Short mmCIF file of C-alpha atoms and ligand atoms in Angstrom, two decimals:
data_model
loop_
_atom_site.label_atom_id
_atom_site.label_comp_id
_atom_site.label_asym_id
_atom_site.label_seq_id
_atom_site.Cartn_x
_atom_site.Cartn_y
_atom_site.Cartn_z
CA MET A 120 47.06 -8.01 65.24
CA ILE A 121 50.68 -8.55 64.13
CA LYS A 122 53.02 -9.14 66.99
CA LEU A 123 56.66 -8.23 66.47
CA TYR A 124 59.24 -10.05 68.32
CA ILE A 125 62.89 -9.33 68.73
CA MET A 126 64.43 -12.45 67.46
CA THR A 127 67.05 -14.30 69.48
CA ARG A 128 69.66 -16.61 68.23
CA LEU A 129 69.72 -19.77 70.29
CA ASP A 130 72.67 -22.02 71.11
CA ILE A 131 72.78 -25.06 68.79
CA ARG A 132 73.36 -28.33 70.81
CA LYS A 133 76.05 -30.49 69.48
CA TYR A 134 76.26 -34.25 69.15
CA GLY A 135 76.70 -35.72 72.65
CA ASP A 136 74.30 -33.41 74.25
CA PRO A 137 71.65 -35.74 75.95
CA VAL A 138 68.78 -33.50 74.77
CA LEU A 139 69.37 -34.84 71.25
CA ARG A 140 68.56 -38.33 72.47
CA LYS A 141 65.36 -37.35 74.12
CA LYS A 142 62.05 -37.99 72.20
CA SER A 143 60.10 -34.84 71.61
CA LYS A 144 56.52 -34.27 72.87
CA GLU A 145 53.57 -33.34 70.67
CA VAL A 146 52.64 -29.65 70.64
CA SER A 147 49.03 -29.40 71.86
CA THR A 148 48.43 -25.67 70.88
CA VAL A 149 50.28 -23.29 68.71
CA ASN A 150 50.42 -20.59 71.33
CA ASP A 151 52.83 -17.50 71.48
CA VAL A 152 55.55 -19.58 73.17
CA VAL A 153 55.56 -21.97 70.23
CA LYS A 154 55.50 -19.11 67.61
CA ARG A 155 58.32 -17.32 69.41
CA LEU A 156 60.45 -20.53 69.52
CA ALA A 157 59.81 -21.15 65.81
CA GLN A 158 60.89 -17.63 64.98
CA ASP A 159 64.06 -17.97 67.04
CA MET A 160 64.69 -21.28 65.53
CA LEU A 161 64.53 -19.82 61.95
CA GLU A 162 66.81 -16.91 63.02
CA THR A 163 69.31 -19.38 64.49
CA MET A 164 69.14 -21.65 61.41
CA TYR A 165 69.81 -18.80 58.94
CA ALA A 166 72.60 -17.59 61.11
CA ALA A 167 74.19 -20.95 61.06
CA LYS A 168 73.62 -21.32 57.25
CA GLY A 169 71.57 -24.40 57.79
CA VAL A 170 68.63 -25.65 55.68
CA GLY A 171 66.78 -27.21 58.72
CA LEU A 172 66.62 -27.12 62.48
CA ALA A 173 64.60 -29.13 64.96
CA ALA A 174 63.57 -28.08 68.48
CA PRO A 175 65.91 -30.63 70.30
CA GLN A 176 68.82 -28.99 68.71
CA VAL A 177 68.13 -25.77 70.66
CA GLY A 178 67.45 -27.84 73.77
CA MET A 179 63.62 -28.06 73.52
CA SER A 180 61.85 -31.51 73.39
CA SER A 181 58.90 -30.25 71.28
CA ARG A 182 57.75 -31.45 67.94
CA ILE A 183 58.67 -28.38 66.00
CA CYS A 184 61.12 -27.91 63.19
CA VAL A 185 61.94 -25.23 60.61
CA ILE A 186 63.19 -25.55 57.16
CA ASP A 187 64.33 -23.28 54.24
CA ILE A 188 66.09 -25.00 51.26
CA ASP A 189 65.74 -21.67 49.26
CA PRO A 190 69.30 -20.16 48.70
CA ASP A 191 67.66 -16.78 49.08
CA LYS A 192 66.24 -17.79 52.37
CA LYS A 193 62.74 -16.56 51.33
CA SER A 194 60.82 -19.78 51.77
CA PRO A 195 60.73 -20.60 55.53
CA ILE A 196 58.47 -23.58 56.58
CA ILE A 197 57.55 -24.09 60.11
CA MET A 198 56.27 -27.50 60.90
CA ILE A 199 54.52 -28.44 64.01
CA ASN A 200 53.93 -32.08 64.84
CA PRO A 201 55.12 -33.18 61.46
CA LYS A 202 54.77 -36.74 60.19
CA VAL A 203 55.73 -38.64 57.05
CA ILE A 204 52.53 -40.38 55.96
CA SER A 205 54.02 -42.08 52.91
CA GLY A 206 57.28 -42.38 51.17
CA GLU A 207 58.41 -43.77 47.88
CA GLY A 208 61.81 -44.74 46.48
CA ASN A 209 65.32 -44.80 47.85
CA VAL A 210 68.09 -42.29 47.27
CA VAL A 211 71.50 -42.02 49.02
CA ASP A 212 72.81 -38.59 49.19
CA GLN A 213 75.31 -36.60 51.33
CA GLU A 214 73.86 -35.26 54.56
CA GLY A 215 74.99 -33.02 57.32
CA CYS A 216 73.69 -31.59 60.55
CA LEU A 217 74.08 -28.31 62.45
CA SER A 218 74.64 -30.47 65.57
CA LEU A 219 77.57 -32.20 63.80
CA PRO A 220 79.26 -29.35 61.99
CA GLU A 221 81.37 -30.03 58.93
CA LEU A 222 80.66 -33.78 59.01
CA PHE A 223 78.88 -35.34 56.10
CA ALA A 224 77.86 -38.90 55.06
CA GLY A 225 75.62 -40.59 52.63
CA VAL A 226 72.14 -41.43 54.04
CA LYS A 227 69.41 -43.36 52.29
CA ARG A 228 65.96 -41.52 52.23
CA PHE A 229 62.71 -41.40 50.43
CA PRO A 230 62.99 -38.86 47.49
CA ASN A 231 59.14 -38.53 47.51
CA ILE A 232 57.06 -38.13 50.59
CA VAL A 233 53.73 -36.91 51.68
CA THR A 234 53.91 -35.05 54.95
CA GLU A 235 51.34 -33.74 57.36
CA TYR A 236 51.84 -31.14 59.86
CA THR A 237 50.20 -28.13 61.68
CA ASP A 238 51.48 -24.80 60.49
CA ILE A 239 52.14 -21.54 62.53
CA ASN A 240 48.49 -20.51 62.08
CA SER A 241 47.34 -23.80 63.49
CA LYS A 242 46.15 -25.02 59.99
CA ASN A 243 46.59 -28.69 59.24
CA LYS A 244 48.62 -29.17 56.00
CA LYS A 245 49.12 -32.15 53.91
CA VAL A 246 51.74 -31.66 51.19
CA GLU A 247 54.05 -33.63 48.82
CA ALA A 248 57.79 -33.03 49.00
CA ARG A 249 60.58 -34.29 46.87
CA ASP A 250 64.34 -34.44 46.62
CA LEU A 251 66.13 -32.01 49.00
CA LEU A 252 62.96 -30.87 50.76
CA ALA A 253 61.86 -34.53 51.22
CA ARG A 254 65.27 -35.36 52.68
CA VAL A 255 65.40 -32.43 55.04
CA ILE A 256 61.92 -33.14 56.44
CA GLN A 257 62.88 -36.75 57.10
CA HIS A 258 66.02 -35.55 58.80
CA GLU A 259 64.25 -33.03 60.98
CA ILE A 260 61.53 -35.55 61.98
CA ASP A 261 64.20 -37.89 63.07
CA HIS A 262 65.56 -35.38 65.47
CA LEU A 263 62.10 -35.24 67.09
CA ASP A 264 62.34 -39.04 67.42
CA ALA A 265 65.77 -38.74 69.01
CA LYS A 266 67.50 -40.09 65.90
CA ILE A 267 70.64 -38.50 64.37
CA PHE A 268 71.77 -39.18 60.71
CA ILE A 269 74.95 -41.03 61.69
CA ASP A 270 72.81 -43.71 63.27
CA TYR A 271 72.07 -44.99 59.72
CA LEU A 272 75.76 -45.48 58.85
CA PRO A 273 77.54 -48.74 58.99
CA ASP A 274 79.45 -49.30 62.29
CA TRP A 275 82.98 -48.55 60.76
CA LYS A 276 81.81 -45.30 59.28
CA ARG A 277 80.07 -44.10 62.41
CA LYS A 278 83.12 -45.00 64.47
CA ASN A 279 85.24 -42.91 62.25
CA ILE A 280 82.97 -39.89 62.71
CA GLU A 281 82.90 -40.49 66.48
CA LYS A 282 86.77 -40.58 66.44
CA GLU A 283 86.82 -37.22 64.66
CA ILE A 284 84.42 -35.76 67.16
CA LYS A 285 86.59 -37.06 70.08
CA ARG A 286 89.61 -35.47 68.47
CA ARG A 287 87.75 -32.03 68.13
CA LYS A 288 86.43 -32.32 71.77
CA LYS A 289 90.10 -32.78 72.91
CA LYS A 290 91.05 -29.58 70.99
CA GLY A 291 88.04 -27.75 72.62
CA ASP A 292 86.56 -27.50 69.21
CA TRP A 293 83.11 -29.08 69.90
ZN1 ZN B 423 70.22 -32.47 62.10
#
């Protein structure tokens, strides 16, 4: 039976929200609550023009993330309990985050990974990913481990970003 949900756009939590610093729990069963959350996360990610979104960014400490790097938004990937099981190489590229809007910085990541996760139909998947997809997967898994991309930056760079966030907060723009 196909269930139709009315999808809901969720609030995206911004940097500074304590939920982003809470480690997420494993999902034990892919039940309707998990499925619904994943669908709402996709809707939220598309509306925000993002390529990835992790559950803590919508206030849920569950190991779920959604990704779509396709400019036509036709290739959604829902990952439950995702893991990077191997990684190769080192590439620095610009990265951003829906929880830190309009802030970008270079982050070093594996350009080639093998990832394992459970899909929305409870099937275990093991897939290779490269380049942008590999980067987004690593970024989203970091969220599940309470890590944020600016954690990787040298102190001076991170402080500059934090200063900018403070400035925006003062303006009520955060
Ligand atoms: Zn992010």
